[in-house]
Coordinates of C-alpha atoms in Angstrom, one line a residue:
Chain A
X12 CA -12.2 0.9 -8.1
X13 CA -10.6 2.4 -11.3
X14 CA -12.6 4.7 -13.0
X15 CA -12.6 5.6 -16.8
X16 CA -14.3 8.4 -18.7
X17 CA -14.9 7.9 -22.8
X18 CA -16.5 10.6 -25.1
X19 CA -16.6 11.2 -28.6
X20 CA -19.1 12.0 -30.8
X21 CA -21.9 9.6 -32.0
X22 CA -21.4 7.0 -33.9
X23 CA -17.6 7.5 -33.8
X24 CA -17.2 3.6 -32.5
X25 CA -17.1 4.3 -28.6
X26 CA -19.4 0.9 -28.1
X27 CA -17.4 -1.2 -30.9
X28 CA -13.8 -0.2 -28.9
X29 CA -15.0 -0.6 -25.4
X30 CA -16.9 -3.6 -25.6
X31 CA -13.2 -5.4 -27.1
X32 CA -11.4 -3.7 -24.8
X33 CA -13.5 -4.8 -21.8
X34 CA -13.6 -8.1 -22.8
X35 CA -9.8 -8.0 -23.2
X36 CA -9.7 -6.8 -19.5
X37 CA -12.0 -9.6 -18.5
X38 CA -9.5 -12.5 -20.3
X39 CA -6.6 -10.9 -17.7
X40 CA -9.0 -11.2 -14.8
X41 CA -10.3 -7.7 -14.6
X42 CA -14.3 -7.3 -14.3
X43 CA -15.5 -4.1 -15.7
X44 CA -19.1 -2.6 -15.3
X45 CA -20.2 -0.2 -18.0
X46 CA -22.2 2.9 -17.8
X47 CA -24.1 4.3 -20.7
X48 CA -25.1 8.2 -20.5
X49 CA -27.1 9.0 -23.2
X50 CA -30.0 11.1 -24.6
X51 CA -32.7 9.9 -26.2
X52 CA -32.4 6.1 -26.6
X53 CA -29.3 3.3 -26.9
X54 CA -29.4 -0.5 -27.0
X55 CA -25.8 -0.7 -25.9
X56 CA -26.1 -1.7 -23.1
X57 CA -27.3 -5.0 -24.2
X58 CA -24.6 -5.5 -26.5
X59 CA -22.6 -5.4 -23.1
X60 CA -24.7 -8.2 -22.1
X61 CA -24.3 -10.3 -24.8
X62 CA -20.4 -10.3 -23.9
X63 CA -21.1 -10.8 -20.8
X64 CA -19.9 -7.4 -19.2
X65 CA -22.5 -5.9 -16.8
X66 CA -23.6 -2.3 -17.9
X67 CA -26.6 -0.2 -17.8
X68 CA -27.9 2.9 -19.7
X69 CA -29.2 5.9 -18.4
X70 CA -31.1 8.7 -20.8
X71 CA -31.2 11.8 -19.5
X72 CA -34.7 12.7 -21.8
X73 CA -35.1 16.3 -21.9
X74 CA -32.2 17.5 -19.3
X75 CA -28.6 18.6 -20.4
X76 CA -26.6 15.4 -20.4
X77 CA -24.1 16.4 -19.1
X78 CA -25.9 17.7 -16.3
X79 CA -27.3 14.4 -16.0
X80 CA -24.2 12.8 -16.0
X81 CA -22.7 15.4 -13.3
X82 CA -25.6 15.1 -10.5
X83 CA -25.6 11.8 -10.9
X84 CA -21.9 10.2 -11.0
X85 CA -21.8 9.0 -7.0
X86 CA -25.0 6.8 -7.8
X87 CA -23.4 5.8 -10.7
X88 CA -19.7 5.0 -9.3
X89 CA -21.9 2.9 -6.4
X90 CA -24.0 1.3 -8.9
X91 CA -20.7 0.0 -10.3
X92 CA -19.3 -1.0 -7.2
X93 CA -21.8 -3.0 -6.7
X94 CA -21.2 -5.3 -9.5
X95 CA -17.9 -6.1 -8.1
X96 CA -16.1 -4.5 -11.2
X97 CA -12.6 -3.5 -10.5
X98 CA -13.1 -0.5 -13.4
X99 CA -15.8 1.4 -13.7
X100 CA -16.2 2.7 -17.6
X101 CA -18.8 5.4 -17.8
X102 CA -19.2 6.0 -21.1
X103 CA -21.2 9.3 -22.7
X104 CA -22.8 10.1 -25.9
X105 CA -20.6 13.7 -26.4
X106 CA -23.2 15.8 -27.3
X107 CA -23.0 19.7 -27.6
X108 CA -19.0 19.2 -28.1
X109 CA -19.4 22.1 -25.2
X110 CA -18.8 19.9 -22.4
X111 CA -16.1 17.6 -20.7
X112 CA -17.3 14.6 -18.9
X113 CA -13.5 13.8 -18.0
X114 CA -12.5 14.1 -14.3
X115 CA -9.5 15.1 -12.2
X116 CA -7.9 12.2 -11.0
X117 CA -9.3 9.7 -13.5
X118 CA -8.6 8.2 -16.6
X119 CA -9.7 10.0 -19.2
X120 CA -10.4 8.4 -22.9
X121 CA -11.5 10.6 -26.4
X122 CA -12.9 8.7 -29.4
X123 CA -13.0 10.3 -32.6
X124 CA -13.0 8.8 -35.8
X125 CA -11.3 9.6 -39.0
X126 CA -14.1 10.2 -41.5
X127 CA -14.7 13.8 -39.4
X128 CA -13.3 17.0 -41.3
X129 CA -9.8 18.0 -40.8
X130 CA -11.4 20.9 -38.2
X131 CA -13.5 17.9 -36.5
X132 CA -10.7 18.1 -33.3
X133 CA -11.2 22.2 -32.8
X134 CA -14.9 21.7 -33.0
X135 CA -15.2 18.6 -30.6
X136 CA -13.3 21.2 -27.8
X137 CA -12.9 20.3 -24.1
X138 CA -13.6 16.6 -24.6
X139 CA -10.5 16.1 -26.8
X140 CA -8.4 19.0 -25.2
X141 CA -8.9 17.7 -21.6
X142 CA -8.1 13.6 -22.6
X143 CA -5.5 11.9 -21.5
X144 CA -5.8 9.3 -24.2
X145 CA -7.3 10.0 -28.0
X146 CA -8.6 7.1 -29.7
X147 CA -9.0 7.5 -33.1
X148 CA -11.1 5.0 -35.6
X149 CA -12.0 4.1 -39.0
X150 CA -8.3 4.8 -39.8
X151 CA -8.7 1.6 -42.8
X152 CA -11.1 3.6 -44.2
X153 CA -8.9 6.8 -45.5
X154 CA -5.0 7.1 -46.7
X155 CA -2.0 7.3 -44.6
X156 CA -1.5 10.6 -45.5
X157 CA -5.0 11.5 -44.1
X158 CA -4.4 9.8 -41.0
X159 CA -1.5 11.4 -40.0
X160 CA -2.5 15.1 -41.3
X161 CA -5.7 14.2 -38.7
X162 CA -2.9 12.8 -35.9
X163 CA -1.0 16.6 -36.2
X164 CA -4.6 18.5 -36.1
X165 CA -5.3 16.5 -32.6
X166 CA -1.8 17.1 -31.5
X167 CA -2.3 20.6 -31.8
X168 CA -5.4 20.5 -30.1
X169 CA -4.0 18.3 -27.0
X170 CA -0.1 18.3 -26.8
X171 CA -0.3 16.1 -24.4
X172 CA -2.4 13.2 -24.9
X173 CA -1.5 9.9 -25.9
X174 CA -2.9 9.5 -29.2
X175 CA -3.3 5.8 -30.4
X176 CA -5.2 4.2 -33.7
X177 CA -7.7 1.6 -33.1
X178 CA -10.8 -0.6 -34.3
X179 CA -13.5 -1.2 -32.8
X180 CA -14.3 -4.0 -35.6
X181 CA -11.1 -5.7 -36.2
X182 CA -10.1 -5.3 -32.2
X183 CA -6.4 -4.0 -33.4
X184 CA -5.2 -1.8 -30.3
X185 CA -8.0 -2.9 -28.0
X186 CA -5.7 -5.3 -25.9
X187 CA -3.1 -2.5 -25.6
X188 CA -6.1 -0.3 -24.8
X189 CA -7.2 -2.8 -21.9
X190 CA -3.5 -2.7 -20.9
X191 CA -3.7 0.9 -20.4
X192 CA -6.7 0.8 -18.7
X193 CA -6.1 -1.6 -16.1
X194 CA -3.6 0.8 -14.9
X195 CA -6.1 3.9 -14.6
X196 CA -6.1 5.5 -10.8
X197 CA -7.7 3.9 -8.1
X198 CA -10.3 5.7 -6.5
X199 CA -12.3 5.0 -3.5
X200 CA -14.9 8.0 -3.7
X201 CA -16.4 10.2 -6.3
X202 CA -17.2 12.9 -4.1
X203 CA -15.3 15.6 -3.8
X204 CA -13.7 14.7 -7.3
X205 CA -13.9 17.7 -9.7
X206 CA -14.7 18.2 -13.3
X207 CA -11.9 18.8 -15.6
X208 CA -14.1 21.7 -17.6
X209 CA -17.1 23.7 -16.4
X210 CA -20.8 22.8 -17.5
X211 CA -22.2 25.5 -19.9
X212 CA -24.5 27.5 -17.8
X213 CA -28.3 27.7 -18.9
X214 CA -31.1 28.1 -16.5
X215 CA -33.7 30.0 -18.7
X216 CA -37.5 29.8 -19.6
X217 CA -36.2 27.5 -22.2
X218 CA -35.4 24.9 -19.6
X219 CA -38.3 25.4 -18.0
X220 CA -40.0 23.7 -21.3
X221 CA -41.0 26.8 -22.6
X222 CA -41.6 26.3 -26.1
X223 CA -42.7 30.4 -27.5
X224 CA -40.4 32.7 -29.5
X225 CA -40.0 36.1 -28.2
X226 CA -38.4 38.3 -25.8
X227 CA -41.5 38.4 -23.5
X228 CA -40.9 34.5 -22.6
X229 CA -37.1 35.0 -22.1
X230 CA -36.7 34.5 -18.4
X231 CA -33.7 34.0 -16.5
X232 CA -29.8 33.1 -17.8
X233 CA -30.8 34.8 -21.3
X234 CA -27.9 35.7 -23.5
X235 CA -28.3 37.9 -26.6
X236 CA -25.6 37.1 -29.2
X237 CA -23.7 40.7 -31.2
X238 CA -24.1 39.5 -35.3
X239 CA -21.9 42.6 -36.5
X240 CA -22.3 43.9 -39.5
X241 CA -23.1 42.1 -42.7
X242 CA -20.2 41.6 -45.0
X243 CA -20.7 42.5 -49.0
X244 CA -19.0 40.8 -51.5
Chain B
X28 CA 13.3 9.5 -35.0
X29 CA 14.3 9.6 -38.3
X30 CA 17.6 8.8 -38.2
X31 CA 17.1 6.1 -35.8
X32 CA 14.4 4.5 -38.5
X33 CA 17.6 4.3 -41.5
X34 CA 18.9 1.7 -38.9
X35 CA 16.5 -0.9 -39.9
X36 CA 18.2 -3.3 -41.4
X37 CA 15.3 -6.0 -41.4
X38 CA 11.5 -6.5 -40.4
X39 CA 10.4 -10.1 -39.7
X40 CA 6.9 -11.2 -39.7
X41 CA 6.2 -14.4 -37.9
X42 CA 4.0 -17.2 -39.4
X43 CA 1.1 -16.4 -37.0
X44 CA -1.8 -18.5 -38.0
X45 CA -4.2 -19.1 -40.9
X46 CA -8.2 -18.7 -40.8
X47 CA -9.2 -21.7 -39.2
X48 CA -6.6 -21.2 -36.7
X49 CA -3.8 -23.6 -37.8
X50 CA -0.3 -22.5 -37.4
X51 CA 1.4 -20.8 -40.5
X52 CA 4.8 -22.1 -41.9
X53 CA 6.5 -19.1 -42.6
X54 CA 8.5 -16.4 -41.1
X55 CA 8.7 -13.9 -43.6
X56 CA 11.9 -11.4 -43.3
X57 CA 12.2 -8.4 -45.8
X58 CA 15.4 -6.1 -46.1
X59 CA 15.5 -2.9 -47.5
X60 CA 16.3 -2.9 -51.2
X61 CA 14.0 -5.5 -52.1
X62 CA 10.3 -5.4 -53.7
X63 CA 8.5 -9.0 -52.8
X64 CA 5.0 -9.5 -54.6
X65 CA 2.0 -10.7 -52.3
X66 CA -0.3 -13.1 -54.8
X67 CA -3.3 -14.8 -54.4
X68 CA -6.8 -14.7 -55.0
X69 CA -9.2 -12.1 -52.9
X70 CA -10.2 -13.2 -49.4
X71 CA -6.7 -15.1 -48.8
X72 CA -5.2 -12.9 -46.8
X73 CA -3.0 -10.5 -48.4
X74 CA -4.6 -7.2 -47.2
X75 CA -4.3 -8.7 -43.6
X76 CA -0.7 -9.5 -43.7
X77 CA -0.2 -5.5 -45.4
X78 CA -2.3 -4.0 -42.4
X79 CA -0.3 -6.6 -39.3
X80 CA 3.0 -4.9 -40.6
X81 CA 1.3 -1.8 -41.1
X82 CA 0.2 -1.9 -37.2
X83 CA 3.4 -3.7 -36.2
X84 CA 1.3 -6.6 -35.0
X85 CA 1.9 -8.0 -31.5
X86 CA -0.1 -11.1 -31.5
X87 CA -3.3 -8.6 -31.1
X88 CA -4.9 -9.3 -34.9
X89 CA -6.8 -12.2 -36.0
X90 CA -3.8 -13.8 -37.6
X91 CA -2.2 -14.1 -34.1
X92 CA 1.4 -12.5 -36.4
X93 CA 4.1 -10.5 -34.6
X94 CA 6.3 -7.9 -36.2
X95 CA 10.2 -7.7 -35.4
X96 CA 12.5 -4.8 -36.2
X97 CA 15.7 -6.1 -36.5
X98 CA 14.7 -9.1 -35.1
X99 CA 13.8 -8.1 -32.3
X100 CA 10.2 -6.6 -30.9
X101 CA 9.7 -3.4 -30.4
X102 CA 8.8 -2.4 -27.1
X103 CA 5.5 -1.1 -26.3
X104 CA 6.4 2.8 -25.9
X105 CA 8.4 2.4 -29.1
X106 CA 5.4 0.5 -31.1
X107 CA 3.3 3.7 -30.1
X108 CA 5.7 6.1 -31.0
X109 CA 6.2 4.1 -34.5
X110 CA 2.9 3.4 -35.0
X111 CA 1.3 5.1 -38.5
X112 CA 5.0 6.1 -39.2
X113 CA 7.7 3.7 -39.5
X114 CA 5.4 2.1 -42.5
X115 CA 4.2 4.2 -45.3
X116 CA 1.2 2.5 -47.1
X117 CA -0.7 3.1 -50.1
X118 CA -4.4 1.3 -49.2
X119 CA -7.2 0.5 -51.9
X120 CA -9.0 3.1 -50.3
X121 CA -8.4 6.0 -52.3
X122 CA -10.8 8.3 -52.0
X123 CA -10.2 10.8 -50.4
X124 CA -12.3 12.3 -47.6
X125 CA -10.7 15.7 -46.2
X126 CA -12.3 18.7 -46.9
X127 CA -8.6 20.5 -47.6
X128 CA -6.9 21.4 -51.2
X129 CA -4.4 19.3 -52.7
X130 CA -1.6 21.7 -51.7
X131 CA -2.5 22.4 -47.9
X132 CA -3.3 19.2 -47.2
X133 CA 0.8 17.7 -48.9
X134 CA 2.3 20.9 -47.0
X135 CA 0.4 19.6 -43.8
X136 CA 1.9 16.0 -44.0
X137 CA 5.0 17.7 -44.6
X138 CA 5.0 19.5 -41.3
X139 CA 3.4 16.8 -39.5
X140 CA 6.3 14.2 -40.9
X141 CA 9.1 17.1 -40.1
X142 CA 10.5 17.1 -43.2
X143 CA 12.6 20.5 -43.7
X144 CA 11.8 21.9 -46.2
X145 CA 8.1 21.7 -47.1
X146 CA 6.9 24.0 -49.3
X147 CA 9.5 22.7 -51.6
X148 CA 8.6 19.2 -50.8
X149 CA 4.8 20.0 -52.1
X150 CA 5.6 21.3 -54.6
X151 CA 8.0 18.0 -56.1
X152 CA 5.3 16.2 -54.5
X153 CA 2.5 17.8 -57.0
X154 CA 5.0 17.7 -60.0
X155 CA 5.8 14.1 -59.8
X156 CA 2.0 13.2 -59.3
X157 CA 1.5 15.1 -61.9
X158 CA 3.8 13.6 -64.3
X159 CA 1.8 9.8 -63.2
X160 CA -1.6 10.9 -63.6
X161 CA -3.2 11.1 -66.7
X162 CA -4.6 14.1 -66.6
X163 CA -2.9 17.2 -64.6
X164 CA -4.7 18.9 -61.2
X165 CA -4.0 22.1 -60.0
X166 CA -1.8 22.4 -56.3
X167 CA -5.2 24.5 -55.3
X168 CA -8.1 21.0 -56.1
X169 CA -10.1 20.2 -53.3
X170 CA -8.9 16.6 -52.6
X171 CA -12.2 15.2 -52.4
X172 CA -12.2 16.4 -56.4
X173 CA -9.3 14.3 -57.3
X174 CA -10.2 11.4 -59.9
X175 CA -9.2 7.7 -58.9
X176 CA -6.0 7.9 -61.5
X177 CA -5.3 11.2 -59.5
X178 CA -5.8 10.0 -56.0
X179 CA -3.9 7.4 -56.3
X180 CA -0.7 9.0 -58.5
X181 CA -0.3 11.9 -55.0
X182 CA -0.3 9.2 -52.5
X183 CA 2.5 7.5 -54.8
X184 CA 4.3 10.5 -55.2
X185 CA 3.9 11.2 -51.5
X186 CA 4.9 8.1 -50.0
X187 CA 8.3 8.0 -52.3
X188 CA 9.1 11.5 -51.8
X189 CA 7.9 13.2 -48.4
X190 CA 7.9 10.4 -45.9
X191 CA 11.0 8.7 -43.9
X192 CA 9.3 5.5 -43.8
X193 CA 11.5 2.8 -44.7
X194 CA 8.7 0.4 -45.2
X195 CA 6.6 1.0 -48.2
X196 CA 3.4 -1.0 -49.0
X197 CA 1.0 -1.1 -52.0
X198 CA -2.4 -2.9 -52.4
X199 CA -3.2 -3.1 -55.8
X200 CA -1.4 -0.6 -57.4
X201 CA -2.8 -0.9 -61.0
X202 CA -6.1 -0.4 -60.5
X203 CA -6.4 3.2 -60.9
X204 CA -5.0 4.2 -64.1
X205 CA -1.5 5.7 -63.4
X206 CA 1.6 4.3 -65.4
X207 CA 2.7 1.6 -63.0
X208 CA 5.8 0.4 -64.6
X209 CA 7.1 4.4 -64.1
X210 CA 5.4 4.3 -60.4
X211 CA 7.1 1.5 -59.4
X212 CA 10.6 3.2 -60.9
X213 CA 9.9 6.1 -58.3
X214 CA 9.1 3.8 -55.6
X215 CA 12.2 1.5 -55.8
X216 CA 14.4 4.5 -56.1
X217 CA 12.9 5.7 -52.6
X218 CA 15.4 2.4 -51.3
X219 CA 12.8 1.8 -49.2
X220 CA 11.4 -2.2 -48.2
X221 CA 8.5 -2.3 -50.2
X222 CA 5.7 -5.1 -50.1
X223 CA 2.9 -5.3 -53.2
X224 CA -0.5 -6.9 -53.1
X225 CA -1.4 -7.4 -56.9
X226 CA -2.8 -9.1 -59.3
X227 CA -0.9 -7.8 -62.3
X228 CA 2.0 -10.5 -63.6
X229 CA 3.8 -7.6 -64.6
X230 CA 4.1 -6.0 -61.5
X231 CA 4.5 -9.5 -59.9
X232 CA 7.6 -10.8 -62.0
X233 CA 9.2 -7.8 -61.7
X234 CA 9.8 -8.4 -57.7
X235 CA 12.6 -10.0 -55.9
X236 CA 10.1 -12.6 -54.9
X237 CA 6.7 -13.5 -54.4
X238 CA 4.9 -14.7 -51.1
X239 CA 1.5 -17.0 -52.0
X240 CA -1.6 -16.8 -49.6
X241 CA -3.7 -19.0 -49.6
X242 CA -6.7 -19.4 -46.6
X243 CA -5.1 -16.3 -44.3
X244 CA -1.2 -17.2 -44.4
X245 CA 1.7 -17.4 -46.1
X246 CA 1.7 -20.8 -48.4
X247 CA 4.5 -20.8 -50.6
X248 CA 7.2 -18.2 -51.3
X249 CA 9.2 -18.4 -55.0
X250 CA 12.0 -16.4 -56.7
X251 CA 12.1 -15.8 -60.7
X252 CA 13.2 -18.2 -62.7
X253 CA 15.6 -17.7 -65.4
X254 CA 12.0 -18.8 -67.3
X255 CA 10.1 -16.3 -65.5
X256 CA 12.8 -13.9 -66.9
X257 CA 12.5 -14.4 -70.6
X258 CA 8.3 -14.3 -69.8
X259 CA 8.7 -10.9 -68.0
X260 CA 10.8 -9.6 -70.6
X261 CA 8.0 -10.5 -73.7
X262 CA 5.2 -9.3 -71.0
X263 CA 7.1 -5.7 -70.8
X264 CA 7.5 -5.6 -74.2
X265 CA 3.3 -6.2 -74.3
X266 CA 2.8 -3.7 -71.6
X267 CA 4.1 -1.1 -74.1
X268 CA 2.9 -1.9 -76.9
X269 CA -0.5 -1.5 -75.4
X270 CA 0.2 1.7 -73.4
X271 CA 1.8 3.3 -77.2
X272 CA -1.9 2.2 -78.5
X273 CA -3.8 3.4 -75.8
X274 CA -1.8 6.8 -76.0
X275 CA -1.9 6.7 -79.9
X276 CA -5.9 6.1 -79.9
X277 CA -6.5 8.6 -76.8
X278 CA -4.4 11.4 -79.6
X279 CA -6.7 10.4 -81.9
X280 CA -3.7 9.1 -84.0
X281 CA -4.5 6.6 -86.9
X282 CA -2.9 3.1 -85.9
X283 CA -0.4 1.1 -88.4
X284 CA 0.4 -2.2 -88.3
X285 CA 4.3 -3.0 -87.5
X286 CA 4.6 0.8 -85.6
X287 CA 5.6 0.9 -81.7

């Protein structure tokens, strides 16, 4: 089964893209099953259903999603299998910018959209650094010229990836999109596979739902941050 | 890349379809040199036809249209690496949303498009917006502080004198308060293919010719008339008139029947 990673920030049209381009993939006889990772809530999942495309979401409540995400890929991967989907397309909410769902081996997809700051790609990090392929939306909604000073400020960030304009609303690019997905690596296992980018470390009374202020509940992976000295105008 | 692009002799659009799906009549070819008009009222399709040559369509938009480069397609790797660039556009959205000053953000564009000088480039950039707009902005404005007028008069001045693009499009020009008639003289000097969206008879009469939507396509496509001549002439001739008054009343200048 081919397997696809997509992150980018909320509300940056990850849902809008991949529900075109999976139903693109289904017109060329390709079944895809999609799987939501997110936080607190989503009802994407049955916008998948309404096209048609079998998908689930999983909420990871009050753990690190990406942690989520991580310890629980091989029931994911099998979960997909299972639908007889010949691509798997998990898709994840992006949510400290700290993390990189995107694995060796696989395709991996980053949607950003062009209504972001010019420093949105530095801030978004390993997520748009380790893609293969940048996606990047709402392009009708700003100038030419804006659109391609945001192209050279992702090309900086990733000199690698393919970076391609899309929309989710109009579908322009999603069939090219399905094109390029259809041709993602097969893989038979996720086990094994490793992470492009290493998980942030925590581990402290924190995520052990502590909920005081003060050093006396700090237990653990505690890190106390240097503030320097205040500058004077 | 750039010299490759000075190659392109012509860009075809085929009829593609209209909105209820019916095939379109016209293949539409433009040549560089040439300003063609897009008319018709809102809703019929112009925008669409601007934004399938602006994505070099490939039978992937609603209106089912494909773009040719010198009549033939491009292939996929070339679509990519064209895409965003071989068309410079100039959109009715015009407000800026960067958080980047005026000069930073032309000097950016300049880098990003490789052009090789681009400090200098900004700088003509600024001075020829400058010279559209109403009122002057300093190279150091926040973008997102430009007027409409000003918006609009740096992405003019951009497109004609920073980018390679030898196709040039423009969706309703007039509607932000720079001098159009002097515009358009920058734009056509650029010798660039350029395509309008408007609803200004001005604007329309001067162009080689003028494509008609009606219902998502292409429905008729005219030339000028030696008539449509004489009316463009008189409608110039109003067009100044009424930009000397506007000028004379913004001066606070008394106004005098028979003066120019």
């Amino acid at each position: 089964m081919r397997l696809i990673t997509v992150a980018g920030p909320p509300s940056c049209g990850k849902t809008s893209v991949l529900l075109r381009t999976c139903a693109a993939l289904k017109k060329k006889g390709v079944a895809c099953a999609v799987i939501k990772f997110d936080c607190l809530q989503t009802r994407d999942n049955l916008a998948y259903h309404d096209a048609d495309i079998p998908a689930t979401a999983v909420l990871s409540g009050g753990l690190c999603p990406d942690h989520f995400f991580a310890t629980n890929l091989e029931e994911t991967f099998e979960w997909a299998k299972n639908t007889g989907a010949e691509c798997c397309v998990i898709e994840t909410a992006g949510l400290c910018n700290r993390c990189s769902p995107h694995l060796r081996g696989a395709l991996g997809l980053c949607v950003i959209d062009n209504l972001m700051g010019i420093d949105a790609p530095q801030k978004i990090g390993p997520m748009l650094k380790l893609a293969d392929l940048v996606l990047v939306t709402k392009g009708d909604l700003v100038s030419q010229a804006e659109r391609e000073v945001y192209r050279h400020r992702i090309r900086q960030m990733n000199s690698r990836a393919i970076i391609r304009h899309i929309n989710g609303l109009t579908g322009q690019g999603c069939q090219e999109l399905a094109t390029v997905l259809a041709m993602a690596p097969d893989i038979v296992s996720v086990t094994d596979m490793r992470l492009r980018f290493a998980m942030p470390a925590a581990v402290c009374s924190y995520c052990l739902s502590e909920t005081r202020i003060g050093s006396r509940y700090q237990k653990g992976n505690v890190k106390k941050a240097e503030f320097g000295d205040a500058h004077v105008v | 890349m750039s010299s490759d692009m000075t190659t392109l002799d012509s860009l075809t659009v085929t009829a593609g379809s209209d909105k209820s799906g019916n095939s379109a009549c016209h293949d539409i070819i433009f040549t560089p040199g040439e300003i063609t008009a897009l008319l018709g009222p809102t809703g019929s399709g112009k925008s669409r036809f601007l934004s399938d040559i602006e994505s070099l369509a490939d039978n992937d938009t609603p209106s089912g249209r494909k773009i040719l480069l010198n009549e033939t397609p491009p292939d996929p790797d070339q679509r990519f690496e064209l895409q965003g660039r071989l068309v410079a556009q100039l959109t009715q959205n015009m407000n800026f949303v960067l958080d980047m000053a005026v000069d930073d953000f032309i000097l950016t564009h300049a880098k990003s498009r490789e052009v090789p000088t681009p400090e200098e480039t900004t700088e003509k950039v600024i001075a020829a917006a400058n010279d559209l707009a109403g009122e002057p902005f300093a190279p150091r404005t926040q973008l997102t502080q430009l007027s409409g007028g000003q918006s609009r008069a740096l992405m003019i001045a951009d497109a004609a004198l920073l980018s390679w693009s030898p196709v040039l499009l423009i969706d309703e020009i007039e509607n932000a308060g720079v001098d159009k008639l002097r515009a358009l003289d920058l734009l056509v000097k650029s010798d660039k293919i350029v395509v309008i969206a408007t609803h200004d008879p001005v604007l329309a009469l001067s162009a080689t010719r003028r494509l008609v939507f009606e219902h998502g396509a292409v429905h008729a496509v005219l030339s000028r008339t030696q008539e449509e001549q004489d009316i463009l002439a008189r409608l110039t001739d109003l067009e100044n008139t009424f930009s000397h008054v506007r000028s004379q009343l913004r001066l606070g200048k008394p106004l005098t029947i028979g003066e120019r």
